[in-house]
Coordinates of C-alpha atoms in Angstrom, one line a residue:
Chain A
X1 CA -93.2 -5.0 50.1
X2 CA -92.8 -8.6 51.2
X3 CA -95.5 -10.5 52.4
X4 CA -97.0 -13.5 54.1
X5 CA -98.8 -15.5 51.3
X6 CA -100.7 -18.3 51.7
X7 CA -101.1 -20.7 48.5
X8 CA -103.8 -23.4 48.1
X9 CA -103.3 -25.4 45.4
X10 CA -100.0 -26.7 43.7
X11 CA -101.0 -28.0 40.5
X12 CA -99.7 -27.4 36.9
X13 CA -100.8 -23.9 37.5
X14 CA -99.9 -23.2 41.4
X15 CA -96.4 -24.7 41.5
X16 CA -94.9 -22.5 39.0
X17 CA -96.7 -19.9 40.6
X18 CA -95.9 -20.3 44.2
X19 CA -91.8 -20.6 42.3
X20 CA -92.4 -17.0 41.4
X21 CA -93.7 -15.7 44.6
X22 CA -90.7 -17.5 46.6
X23 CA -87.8 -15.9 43.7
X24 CA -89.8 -12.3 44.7
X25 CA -88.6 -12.8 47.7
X26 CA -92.3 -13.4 49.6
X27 CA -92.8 -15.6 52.8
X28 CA -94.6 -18.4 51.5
X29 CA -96.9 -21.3 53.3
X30 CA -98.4 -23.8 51.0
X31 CA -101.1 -26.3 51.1
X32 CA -102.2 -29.2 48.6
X33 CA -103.8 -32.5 49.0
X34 CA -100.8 -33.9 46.9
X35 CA -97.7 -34.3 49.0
X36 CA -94.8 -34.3 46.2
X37 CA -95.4 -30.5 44.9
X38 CA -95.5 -29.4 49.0
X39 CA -92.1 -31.3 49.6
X40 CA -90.8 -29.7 46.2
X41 CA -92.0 -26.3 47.6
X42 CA -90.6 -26.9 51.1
X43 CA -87.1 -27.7 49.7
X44 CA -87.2 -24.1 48.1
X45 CA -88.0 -22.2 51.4
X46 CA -91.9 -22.6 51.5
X47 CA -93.9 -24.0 55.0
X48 CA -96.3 -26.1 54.6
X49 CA -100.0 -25.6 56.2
X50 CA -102.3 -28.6 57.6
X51 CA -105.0 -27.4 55.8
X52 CA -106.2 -24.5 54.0
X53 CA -107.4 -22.8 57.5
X54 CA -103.5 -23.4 58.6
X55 CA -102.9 -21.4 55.4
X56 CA -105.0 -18.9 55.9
X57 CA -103.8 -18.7 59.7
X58 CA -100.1 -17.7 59.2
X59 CA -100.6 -15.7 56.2
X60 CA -101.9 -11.8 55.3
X61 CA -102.9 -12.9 51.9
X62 CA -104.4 -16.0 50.7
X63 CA -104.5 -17.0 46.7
X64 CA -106.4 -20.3 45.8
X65 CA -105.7 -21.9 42.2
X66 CA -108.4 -24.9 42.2
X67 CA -109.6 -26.8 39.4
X68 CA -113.4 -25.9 39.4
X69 CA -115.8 -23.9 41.4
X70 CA -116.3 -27.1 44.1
X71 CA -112.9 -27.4 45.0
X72 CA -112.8 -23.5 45.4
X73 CA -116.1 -23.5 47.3
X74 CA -114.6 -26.6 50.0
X75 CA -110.7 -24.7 50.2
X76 CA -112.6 -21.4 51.1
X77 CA -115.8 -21.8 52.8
X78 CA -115.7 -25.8 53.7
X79 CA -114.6 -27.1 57.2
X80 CA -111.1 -26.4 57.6
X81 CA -110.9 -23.8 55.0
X82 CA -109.7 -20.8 54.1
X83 CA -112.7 -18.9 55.9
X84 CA -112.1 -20.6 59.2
X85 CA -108.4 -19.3 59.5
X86 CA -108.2 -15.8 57.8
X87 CA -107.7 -12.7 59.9
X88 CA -110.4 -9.9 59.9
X89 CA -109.3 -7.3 56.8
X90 CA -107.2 -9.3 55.2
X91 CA -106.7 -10.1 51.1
X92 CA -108.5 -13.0 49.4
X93 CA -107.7 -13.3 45.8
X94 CA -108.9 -17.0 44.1
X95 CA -107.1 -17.2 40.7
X96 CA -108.7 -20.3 39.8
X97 CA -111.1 -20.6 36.7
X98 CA -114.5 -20.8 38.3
X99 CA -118.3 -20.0 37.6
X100 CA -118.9 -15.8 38.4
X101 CA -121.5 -16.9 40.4
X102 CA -119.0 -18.8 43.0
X103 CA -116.5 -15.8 42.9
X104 CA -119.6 -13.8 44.3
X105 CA -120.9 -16.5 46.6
X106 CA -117.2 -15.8 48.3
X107 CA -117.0 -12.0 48.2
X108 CA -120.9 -12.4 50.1
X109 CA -119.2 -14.8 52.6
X110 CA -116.4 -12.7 52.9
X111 CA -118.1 -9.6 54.0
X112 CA -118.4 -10.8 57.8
X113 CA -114.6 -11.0 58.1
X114 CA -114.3 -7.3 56.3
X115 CA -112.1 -8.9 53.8
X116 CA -110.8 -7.7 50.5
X117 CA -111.3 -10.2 47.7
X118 CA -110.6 -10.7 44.0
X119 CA -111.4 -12.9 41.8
X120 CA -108.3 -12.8 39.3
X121 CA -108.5 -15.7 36.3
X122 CA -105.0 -16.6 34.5
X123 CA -105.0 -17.5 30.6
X124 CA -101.3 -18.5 29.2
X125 CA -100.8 -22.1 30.8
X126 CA -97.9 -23.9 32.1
X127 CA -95.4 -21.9 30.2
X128 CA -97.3 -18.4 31.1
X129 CA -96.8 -19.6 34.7
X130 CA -93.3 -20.5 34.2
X131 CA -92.1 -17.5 32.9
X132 CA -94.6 -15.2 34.5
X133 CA -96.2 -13.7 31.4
X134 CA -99.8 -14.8 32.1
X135 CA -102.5 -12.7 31.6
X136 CA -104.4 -12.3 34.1
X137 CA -108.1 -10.7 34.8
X138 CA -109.0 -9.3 38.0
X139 CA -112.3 -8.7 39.0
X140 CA -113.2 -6.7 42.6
X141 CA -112.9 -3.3 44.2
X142 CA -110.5 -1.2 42.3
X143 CA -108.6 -0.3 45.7
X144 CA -108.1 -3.9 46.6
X145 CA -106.4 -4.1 42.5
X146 CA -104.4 -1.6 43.0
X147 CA -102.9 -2.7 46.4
X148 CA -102.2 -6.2 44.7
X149 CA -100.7 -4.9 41.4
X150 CA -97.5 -5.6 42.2
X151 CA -98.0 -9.0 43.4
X152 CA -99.9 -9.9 39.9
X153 CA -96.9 -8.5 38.8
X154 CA -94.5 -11.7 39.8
X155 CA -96.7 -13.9 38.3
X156 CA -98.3 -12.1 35.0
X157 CA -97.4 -9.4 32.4
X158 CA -100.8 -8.6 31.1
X159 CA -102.8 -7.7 34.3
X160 CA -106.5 -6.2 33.1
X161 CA -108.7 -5.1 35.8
X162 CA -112.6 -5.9 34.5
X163 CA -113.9 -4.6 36.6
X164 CA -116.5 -5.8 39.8
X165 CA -116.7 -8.9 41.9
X166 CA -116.9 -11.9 39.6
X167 CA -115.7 -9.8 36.2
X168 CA -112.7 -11.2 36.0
X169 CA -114.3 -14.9 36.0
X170 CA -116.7 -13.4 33.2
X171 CA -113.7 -12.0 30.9
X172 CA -112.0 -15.3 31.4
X173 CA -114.7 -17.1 30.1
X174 CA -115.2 -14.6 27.3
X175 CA -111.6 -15.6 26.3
X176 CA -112.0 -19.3 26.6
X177 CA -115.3 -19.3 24.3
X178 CA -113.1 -17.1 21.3
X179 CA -110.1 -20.3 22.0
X180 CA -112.6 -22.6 21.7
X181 CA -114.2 -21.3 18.5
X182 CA -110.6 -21.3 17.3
X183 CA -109.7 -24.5 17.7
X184 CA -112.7 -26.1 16.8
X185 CA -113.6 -23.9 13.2
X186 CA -109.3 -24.1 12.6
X187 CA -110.5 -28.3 12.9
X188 CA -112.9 -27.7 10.9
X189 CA -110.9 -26.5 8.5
X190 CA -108.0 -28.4 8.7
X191 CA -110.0 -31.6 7.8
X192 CA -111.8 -30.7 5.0
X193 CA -108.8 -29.1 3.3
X194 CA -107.2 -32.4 4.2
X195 CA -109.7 -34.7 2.5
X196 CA -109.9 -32.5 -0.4
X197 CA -106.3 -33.3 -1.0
X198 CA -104.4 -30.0 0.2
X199 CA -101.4 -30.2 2.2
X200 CA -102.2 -29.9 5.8
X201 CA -99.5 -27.3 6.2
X202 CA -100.5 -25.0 3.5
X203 CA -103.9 -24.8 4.9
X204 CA -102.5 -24.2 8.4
X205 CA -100.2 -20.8 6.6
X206 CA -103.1 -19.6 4.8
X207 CA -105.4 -19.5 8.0
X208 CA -103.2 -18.8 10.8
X209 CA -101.9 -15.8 8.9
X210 CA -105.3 -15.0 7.5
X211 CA -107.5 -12.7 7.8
X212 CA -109.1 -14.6 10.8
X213 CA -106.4 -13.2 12.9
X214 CA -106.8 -9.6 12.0
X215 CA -110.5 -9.4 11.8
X216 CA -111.0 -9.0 15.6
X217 CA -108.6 -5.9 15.7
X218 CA -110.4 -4.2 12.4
X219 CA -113.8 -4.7 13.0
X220 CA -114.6 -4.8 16.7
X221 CA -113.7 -0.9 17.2
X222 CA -116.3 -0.7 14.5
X223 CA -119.1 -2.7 15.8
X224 CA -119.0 -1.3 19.5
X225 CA -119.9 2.3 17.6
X226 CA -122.5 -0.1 15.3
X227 CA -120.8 0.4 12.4
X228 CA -121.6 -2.5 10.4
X229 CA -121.0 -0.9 6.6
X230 CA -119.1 -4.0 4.7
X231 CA -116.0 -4.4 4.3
X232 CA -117.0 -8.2 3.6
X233 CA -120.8 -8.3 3.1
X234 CA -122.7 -11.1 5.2
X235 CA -124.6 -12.6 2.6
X236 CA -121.7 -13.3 0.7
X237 CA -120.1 -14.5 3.4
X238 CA -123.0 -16.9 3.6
X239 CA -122.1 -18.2 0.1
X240 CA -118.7 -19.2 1.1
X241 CA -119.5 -21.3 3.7
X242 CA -122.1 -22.9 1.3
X243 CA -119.4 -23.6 -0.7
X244 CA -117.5 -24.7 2.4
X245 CA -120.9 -27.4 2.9
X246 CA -121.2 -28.4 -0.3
X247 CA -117.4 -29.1 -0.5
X248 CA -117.8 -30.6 2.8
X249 CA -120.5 -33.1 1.3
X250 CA -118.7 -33.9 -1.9
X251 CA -115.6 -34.9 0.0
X252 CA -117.1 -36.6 3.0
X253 CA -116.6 -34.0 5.9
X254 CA -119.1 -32.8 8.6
X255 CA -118.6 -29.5 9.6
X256 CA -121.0 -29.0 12.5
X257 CA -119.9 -25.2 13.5
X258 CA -119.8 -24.2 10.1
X259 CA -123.3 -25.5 9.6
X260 CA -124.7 -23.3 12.6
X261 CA -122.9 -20.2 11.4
X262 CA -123.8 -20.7 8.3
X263 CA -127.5 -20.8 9.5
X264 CA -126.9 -17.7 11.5
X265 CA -125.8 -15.6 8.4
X266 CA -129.0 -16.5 6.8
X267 CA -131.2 -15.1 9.6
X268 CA -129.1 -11.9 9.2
X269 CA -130.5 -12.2 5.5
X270 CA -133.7 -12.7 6.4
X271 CA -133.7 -9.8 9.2
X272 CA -132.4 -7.7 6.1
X273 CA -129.3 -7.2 7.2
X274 CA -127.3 -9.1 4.2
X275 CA -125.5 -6.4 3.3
X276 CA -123.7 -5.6 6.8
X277 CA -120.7 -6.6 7.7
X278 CA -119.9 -10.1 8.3
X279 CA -118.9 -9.0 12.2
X280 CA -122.6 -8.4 12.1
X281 CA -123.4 -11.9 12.7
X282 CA -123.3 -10.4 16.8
X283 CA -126.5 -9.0 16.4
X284 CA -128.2 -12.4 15.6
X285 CA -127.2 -13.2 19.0
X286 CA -128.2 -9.7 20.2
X287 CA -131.5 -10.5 19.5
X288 CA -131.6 -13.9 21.1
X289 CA -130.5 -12.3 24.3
X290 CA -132.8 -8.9 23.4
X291 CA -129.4 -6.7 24.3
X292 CA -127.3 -4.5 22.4
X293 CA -123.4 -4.3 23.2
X294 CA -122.2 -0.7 22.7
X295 CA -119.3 0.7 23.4
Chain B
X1 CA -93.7 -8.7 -19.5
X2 CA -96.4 -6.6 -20.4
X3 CA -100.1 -8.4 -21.5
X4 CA -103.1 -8.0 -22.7
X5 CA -105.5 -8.8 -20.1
X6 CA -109.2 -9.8 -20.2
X7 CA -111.1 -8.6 -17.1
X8 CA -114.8 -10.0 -16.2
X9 CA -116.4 -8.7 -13.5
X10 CA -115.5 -5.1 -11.7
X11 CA -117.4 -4.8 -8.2
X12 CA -115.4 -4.3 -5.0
X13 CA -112.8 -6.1 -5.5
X14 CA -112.5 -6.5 -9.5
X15 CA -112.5 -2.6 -9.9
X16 CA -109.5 -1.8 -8.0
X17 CA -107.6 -4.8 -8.9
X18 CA -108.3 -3.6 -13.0
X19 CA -106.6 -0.5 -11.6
X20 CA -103.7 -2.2 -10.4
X21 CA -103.3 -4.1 -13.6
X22 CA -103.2 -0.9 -15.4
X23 CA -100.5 1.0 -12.9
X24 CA -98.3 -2.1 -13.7
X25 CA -98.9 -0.9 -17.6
X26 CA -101.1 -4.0 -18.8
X27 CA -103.6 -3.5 -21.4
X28 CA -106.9 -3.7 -20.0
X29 CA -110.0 -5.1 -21.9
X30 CA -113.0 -4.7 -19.6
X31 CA -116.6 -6.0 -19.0
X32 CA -118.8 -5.5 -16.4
X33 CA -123.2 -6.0 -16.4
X34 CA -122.7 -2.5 -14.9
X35 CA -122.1 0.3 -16.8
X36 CA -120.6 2.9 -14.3
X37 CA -117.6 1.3 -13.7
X38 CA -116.9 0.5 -17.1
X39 CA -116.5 4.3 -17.7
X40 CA -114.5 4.8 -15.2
X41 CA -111.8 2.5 -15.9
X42 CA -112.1 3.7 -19.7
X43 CA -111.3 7.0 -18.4
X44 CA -108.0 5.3 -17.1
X45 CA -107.1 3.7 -20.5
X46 CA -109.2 0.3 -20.2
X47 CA -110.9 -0.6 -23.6
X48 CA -114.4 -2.0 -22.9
X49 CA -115.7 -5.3 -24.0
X50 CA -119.2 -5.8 -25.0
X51 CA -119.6 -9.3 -23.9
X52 CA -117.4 -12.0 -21.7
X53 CA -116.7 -13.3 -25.1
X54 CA -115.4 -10.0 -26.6
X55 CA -113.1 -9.7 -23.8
X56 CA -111.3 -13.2 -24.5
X57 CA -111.4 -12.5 -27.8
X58 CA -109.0 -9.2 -27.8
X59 CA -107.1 -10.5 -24.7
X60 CA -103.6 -12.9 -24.2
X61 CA -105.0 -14.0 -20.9
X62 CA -108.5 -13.7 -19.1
X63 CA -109.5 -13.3 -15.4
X64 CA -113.1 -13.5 -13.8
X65 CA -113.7 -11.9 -10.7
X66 CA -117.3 -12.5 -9.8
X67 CA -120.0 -12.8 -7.2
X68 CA -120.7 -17.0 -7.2
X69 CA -120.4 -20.3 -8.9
X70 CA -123.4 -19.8 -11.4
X71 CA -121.8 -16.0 -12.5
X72 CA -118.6 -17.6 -13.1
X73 CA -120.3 -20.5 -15.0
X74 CA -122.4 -18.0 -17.5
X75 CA -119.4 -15.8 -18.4
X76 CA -117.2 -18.6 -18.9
X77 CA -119.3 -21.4 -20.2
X78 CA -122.0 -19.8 -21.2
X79 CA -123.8 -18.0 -24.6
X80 CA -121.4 -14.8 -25.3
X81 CA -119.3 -16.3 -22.9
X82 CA -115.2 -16.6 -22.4
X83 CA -114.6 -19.5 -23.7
X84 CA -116.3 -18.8 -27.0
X85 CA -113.7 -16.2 -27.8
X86 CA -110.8 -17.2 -25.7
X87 CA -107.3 -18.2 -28.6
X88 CA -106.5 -22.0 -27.8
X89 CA -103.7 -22.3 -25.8
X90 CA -103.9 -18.9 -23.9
X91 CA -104.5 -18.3 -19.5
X92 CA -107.3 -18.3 -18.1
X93 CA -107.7 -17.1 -14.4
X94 CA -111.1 -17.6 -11.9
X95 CA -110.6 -15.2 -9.0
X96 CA -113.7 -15.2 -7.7
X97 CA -114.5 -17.2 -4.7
X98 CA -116.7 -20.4 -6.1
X99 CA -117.2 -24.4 -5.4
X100 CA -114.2 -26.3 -6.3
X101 CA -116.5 -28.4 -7.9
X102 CA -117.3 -25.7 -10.5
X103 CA -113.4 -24.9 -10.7
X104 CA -112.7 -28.6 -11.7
X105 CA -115.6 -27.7 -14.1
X106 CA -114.5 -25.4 -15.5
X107 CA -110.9 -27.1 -16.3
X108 CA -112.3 -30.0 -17.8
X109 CA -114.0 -27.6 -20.1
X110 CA -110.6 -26.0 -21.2
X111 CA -108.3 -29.3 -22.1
X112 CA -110.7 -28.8 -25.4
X113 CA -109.0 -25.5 -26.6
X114 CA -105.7 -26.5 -25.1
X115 CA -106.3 -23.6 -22.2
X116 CA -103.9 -23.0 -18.9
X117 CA -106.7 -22.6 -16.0
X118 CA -106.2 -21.5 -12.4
X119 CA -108.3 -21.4 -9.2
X120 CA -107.3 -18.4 -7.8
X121 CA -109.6 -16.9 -4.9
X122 CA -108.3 -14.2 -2.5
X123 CA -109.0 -12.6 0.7
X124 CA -108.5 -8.8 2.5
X125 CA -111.4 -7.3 1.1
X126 CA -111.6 -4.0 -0.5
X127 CA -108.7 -2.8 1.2
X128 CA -106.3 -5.6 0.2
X129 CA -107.6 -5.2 -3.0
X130 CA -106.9 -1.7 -3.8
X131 CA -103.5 -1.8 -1.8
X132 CA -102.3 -4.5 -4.0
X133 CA -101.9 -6.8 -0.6
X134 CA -104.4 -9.5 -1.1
X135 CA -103.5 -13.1 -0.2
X136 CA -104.4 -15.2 -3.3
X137 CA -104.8 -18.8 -3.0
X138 CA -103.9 -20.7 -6.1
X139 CA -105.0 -24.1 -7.7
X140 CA -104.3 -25.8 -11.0
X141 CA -101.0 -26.5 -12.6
X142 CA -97.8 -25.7 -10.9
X143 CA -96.3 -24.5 -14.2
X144 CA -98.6 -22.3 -15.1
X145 CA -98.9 -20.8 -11.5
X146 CA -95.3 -20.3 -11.9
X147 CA -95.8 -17.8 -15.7
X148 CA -98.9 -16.3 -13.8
X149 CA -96.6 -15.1 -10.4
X150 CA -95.7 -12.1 -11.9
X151 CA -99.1 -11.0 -12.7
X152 CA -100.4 -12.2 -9.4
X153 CA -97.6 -10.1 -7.5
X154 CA -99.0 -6.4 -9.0
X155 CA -102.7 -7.5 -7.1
X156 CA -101.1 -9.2 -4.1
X157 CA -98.6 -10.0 -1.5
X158 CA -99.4 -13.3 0.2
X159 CA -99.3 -15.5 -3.3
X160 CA -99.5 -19.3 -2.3
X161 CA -99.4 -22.5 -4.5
X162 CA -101.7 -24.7 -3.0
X163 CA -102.1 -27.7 -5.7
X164 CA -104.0 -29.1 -8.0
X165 CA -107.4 -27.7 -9.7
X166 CA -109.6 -26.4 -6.8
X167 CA -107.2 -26.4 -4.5
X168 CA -107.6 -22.7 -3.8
X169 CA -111.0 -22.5 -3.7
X170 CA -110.3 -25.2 -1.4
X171 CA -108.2 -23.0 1.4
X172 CA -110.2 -19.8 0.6
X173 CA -113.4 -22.1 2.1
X174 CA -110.8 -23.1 4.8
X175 CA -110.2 -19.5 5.6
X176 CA -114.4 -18.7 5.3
X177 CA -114.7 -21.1 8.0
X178 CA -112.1 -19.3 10.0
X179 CA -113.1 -15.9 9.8
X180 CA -116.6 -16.8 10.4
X181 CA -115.7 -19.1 13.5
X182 CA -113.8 -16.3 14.8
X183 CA -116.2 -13.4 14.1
X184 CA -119.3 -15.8 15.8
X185 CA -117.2 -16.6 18.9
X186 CA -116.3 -13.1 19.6
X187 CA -119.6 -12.3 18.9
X188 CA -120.5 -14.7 21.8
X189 CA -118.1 -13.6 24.0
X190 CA -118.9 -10.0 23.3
X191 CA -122.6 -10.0 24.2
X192 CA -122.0 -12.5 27.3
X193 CA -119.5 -10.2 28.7
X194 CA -121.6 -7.2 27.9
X195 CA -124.9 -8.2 29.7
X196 CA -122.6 -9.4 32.4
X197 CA -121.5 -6.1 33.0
X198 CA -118.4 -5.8 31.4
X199 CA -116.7 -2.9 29.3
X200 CA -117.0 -4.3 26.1
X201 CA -113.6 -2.7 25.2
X202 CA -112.1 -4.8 28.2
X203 CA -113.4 -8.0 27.0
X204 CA -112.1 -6.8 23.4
X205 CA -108.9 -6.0 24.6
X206 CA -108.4 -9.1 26.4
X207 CA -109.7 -11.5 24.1
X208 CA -107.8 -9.9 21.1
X209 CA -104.8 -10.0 22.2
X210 CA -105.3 -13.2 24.1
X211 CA -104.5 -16.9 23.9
X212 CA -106.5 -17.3 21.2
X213 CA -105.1 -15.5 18.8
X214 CA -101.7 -17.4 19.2
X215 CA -102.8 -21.2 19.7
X216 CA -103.1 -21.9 16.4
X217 CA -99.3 -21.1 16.3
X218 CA -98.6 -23.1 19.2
X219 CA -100.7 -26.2 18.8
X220 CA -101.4 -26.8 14.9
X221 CA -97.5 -28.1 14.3
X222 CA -97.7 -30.2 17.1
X223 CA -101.5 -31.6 16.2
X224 CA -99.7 -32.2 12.7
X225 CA -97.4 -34.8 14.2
X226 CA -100.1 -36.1 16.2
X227 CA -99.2 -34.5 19.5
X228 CA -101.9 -34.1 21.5
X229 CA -100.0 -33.9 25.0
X230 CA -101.4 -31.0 26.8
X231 CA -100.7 -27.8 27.1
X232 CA -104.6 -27.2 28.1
X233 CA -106.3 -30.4 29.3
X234 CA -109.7 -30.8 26.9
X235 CA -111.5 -31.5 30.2
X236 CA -110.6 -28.8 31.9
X237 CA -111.8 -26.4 28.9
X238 CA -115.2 -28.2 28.6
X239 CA -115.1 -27.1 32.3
X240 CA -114.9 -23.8 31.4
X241 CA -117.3 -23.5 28.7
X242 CA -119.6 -25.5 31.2
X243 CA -119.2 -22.0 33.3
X244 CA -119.6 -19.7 30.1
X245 CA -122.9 -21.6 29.4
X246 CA -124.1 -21.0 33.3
X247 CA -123.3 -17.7 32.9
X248 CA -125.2 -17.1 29.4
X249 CA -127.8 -18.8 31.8
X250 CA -127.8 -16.4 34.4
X251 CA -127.6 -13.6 32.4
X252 CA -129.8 -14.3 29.7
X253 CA -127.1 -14.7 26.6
X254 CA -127.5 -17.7 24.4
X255 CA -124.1 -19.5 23.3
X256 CA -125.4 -21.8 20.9
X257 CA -121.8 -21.9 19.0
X258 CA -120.0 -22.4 22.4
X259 CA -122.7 -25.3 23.7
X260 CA -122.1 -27.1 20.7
X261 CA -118.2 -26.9 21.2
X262 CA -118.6 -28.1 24.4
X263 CA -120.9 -30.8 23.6
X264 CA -118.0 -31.9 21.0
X265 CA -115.6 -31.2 24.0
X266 CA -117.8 -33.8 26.2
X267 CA -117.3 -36.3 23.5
X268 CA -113.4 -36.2 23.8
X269 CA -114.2 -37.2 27.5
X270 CA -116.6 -40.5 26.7
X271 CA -113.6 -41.1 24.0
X272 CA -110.8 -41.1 26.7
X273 CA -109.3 -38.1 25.0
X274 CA -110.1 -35.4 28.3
X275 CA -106.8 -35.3 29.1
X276 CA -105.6 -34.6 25.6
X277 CA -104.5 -30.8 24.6
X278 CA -107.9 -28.9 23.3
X279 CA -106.5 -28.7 20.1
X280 CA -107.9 -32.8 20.5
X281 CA -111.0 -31.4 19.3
X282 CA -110.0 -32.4 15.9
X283 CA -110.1 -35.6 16.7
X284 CA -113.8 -35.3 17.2
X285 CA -114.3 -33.8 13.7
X286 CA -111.7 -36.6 12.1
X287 CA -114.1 -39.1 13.4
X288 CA -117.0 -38.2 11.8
X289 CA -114.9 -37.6 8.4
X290 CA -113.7 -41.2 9.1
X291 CA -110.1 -39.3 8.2
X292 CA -106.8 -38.7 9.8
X293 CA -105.2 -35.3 9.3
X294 CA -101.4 -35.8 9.0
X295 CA -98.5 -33.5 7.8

């Protein structure tokens, strides 16, 4: 079915996007506070709106793509905004990266208006946007999912509904704390193997085709039913990043994460829980946040 | 070639990989502080040393495969120990997973009998291990890594040369610091999504499969010529931990690995580096190592 979309925001994200939805063959109005992406839109078929409440005014569905929970909060519920123009019943869905607790402040403000709202984080970047293989994580009433499959569909291949208002905000930050660990302990390691003389690339083969990037897929399944018999014990575990320290201190490297997981494998130890599985370092933070995840 | 190999040290992984040696149709000297699986591999055709020593003594080429630096030390170096019985000029192999300090120890103690040492830690566990598919990481001399391939292709798959003395132990604590960084952040992002609400099996699913699992791929040739040109601005990722932490706020989860990644994050904004690619965050880590990491 083609639609009337309204799309707030053409940044690296939105203008590759709102590409898509045009090539699908959508009616498309646009709004930005730059003016080159809205010309570079208009040239391919789009109108342009005023404002986000001109957006909202000539289209059936309205998609944000902000940069932070502000810019989301002034497009939708700010003076001239999204909120101001939208007809009664009609589809919301923000797929910027904001705080959960925003995406919920909107579905709230929504409910006077009767409208159907989503909150539907991307991961992938430029290039996922591009070529319409982003992942994308939708949280909100299931119906309201299901009616906008097919437009996720343009713009994503991996489309994961996560379930209610704001869960696709949580899932998306769920992802971007496993990147960020990534990239930081893959730093980490880079370095010291670096300044202990190894070739930067052999270090980079050995990790990024390590067990690192298999662990997730053989122990997780195992953890959710609390199954934390070794495989790779913790305590040992433990050693090796002692020796990871030490070497770190012989050759003059700082490994700050490293450190603090190396700290939280020794409370497992002293909670007697050495001999689990190394993916049992989860229940050190289980017990900070007194909560058990089960499958 | 067929040899006659010394074995020290048959726990998880030393047991099955004595079985390997034996399939290939190696003879097998044994010793273990354990008695049980001494028998067992008799049973297969091992003969059993009494002593480290003993083992070197009736053996063409030695291996250790034990729990830490001060094991390896007392069956090598010590009373009884391999290098009181190991012929001058013969191999001797340290698979177990110590300081590269103690591996440089270790060859320095060798040039006296004339002996051909390797560093030569693995990873996959049990499981890699008995199926032969280990990934072994190998330092000393590249000529003897070269005679010892063979031998290391009956307990592995993944054989990689990585330099000098140490310089195995040296990726294998590069990998440690992987694994665990990996493990810890999905730990994070495991309980956070939980206690938010979410099917854990979503949040596994998505992360798992996710960005994370390929940026190392995609960024760590590029961060090897210095390109730090986003992809993913740093900023915009310290943004988004910023809303992970307010969510482990809100819902009672504590991030501490994530808050310190975004507090390293924050200092690649006061260094003018927010608009570099996250994979930047190196740059944070090179600083305090006072160390550039260059292919």
């Amino acid at each position: 079915m083609k639609l009337k979309i309204g799309l707030i925001g053409l940044g690296i994200m939105g203008k590759p996007m709102a590409k898509n939805l045009l090539k699908a063959g959508h009616e498309l109005v646009v709004y930005d506070v730059v003016e080159a992406p809205l010309r570079e839109l208009e040239k391919l078929g789009a109108k342009i709106g005023r404002s986000s409440k001109a957006v909202a005014e000539q289209s059936d569905l309205v998609i944000t793509m902000l940069p932070d929970s502000p810019d989301v909060e002034k497009a939708a519920l700010g003076s001239q905004g999204v909120f101001e123009g939208i007809k009664s019943g009609s589809t919301y869905i923000d797929m910027s990266t904001i705080s959960p607790v925003t995406s919920k402040k909107l579905a709230e403000a929504g409910k006077a208006k009767n409208l159907k709202i989503l909150d539907a984080p991307v991961s992938g970047g430029e290039k996922g946007a591009i070529e319409a293989s982003l992942t994308i994580m939708v949280g909100g009433p299931k119906a309201v999912f299901d009616e906008c499959l097919p437009l996720f569909q343009v713009l994503g291949k991996n489309i994961v509904y996560c379930g209610g208002v704001g869960a696709g905000q949580v899932v998306k930050a769920c992802n971007q704390i496993l990147v960020a660990g990534v990239l930081e302990s893959a730093g980490e390691a880079l370095v010291l193997g670096a300044k202990a003389g190894v070739d930067p690339q052999i270090v980079f083969k050995v990790i990024a085709s390590g067990w690192a990037m298999r662990v997730l897929d053989a122990r997780v399944p195992l953890l959710l039913k609390r199954d934390f018999k070794p495989g790779f014990k913790t305590r040992l575990h433990y050693k090796d990043l002692s020796i990871a320290l030490s070497a770190g201190s012989e050759y003059g490297v700082s490994l700050p994460v490293t450190s603090l997981i190396r700290e939280m494998m020794g409370a497992m130890k002293v909670a007697g829980r050495g001999d689990f599985d190394h993916s049992g370092i989860i229940t050190v933070l289980e017990d900070l946040a007194k909560f058990e995840v089960k499958a």
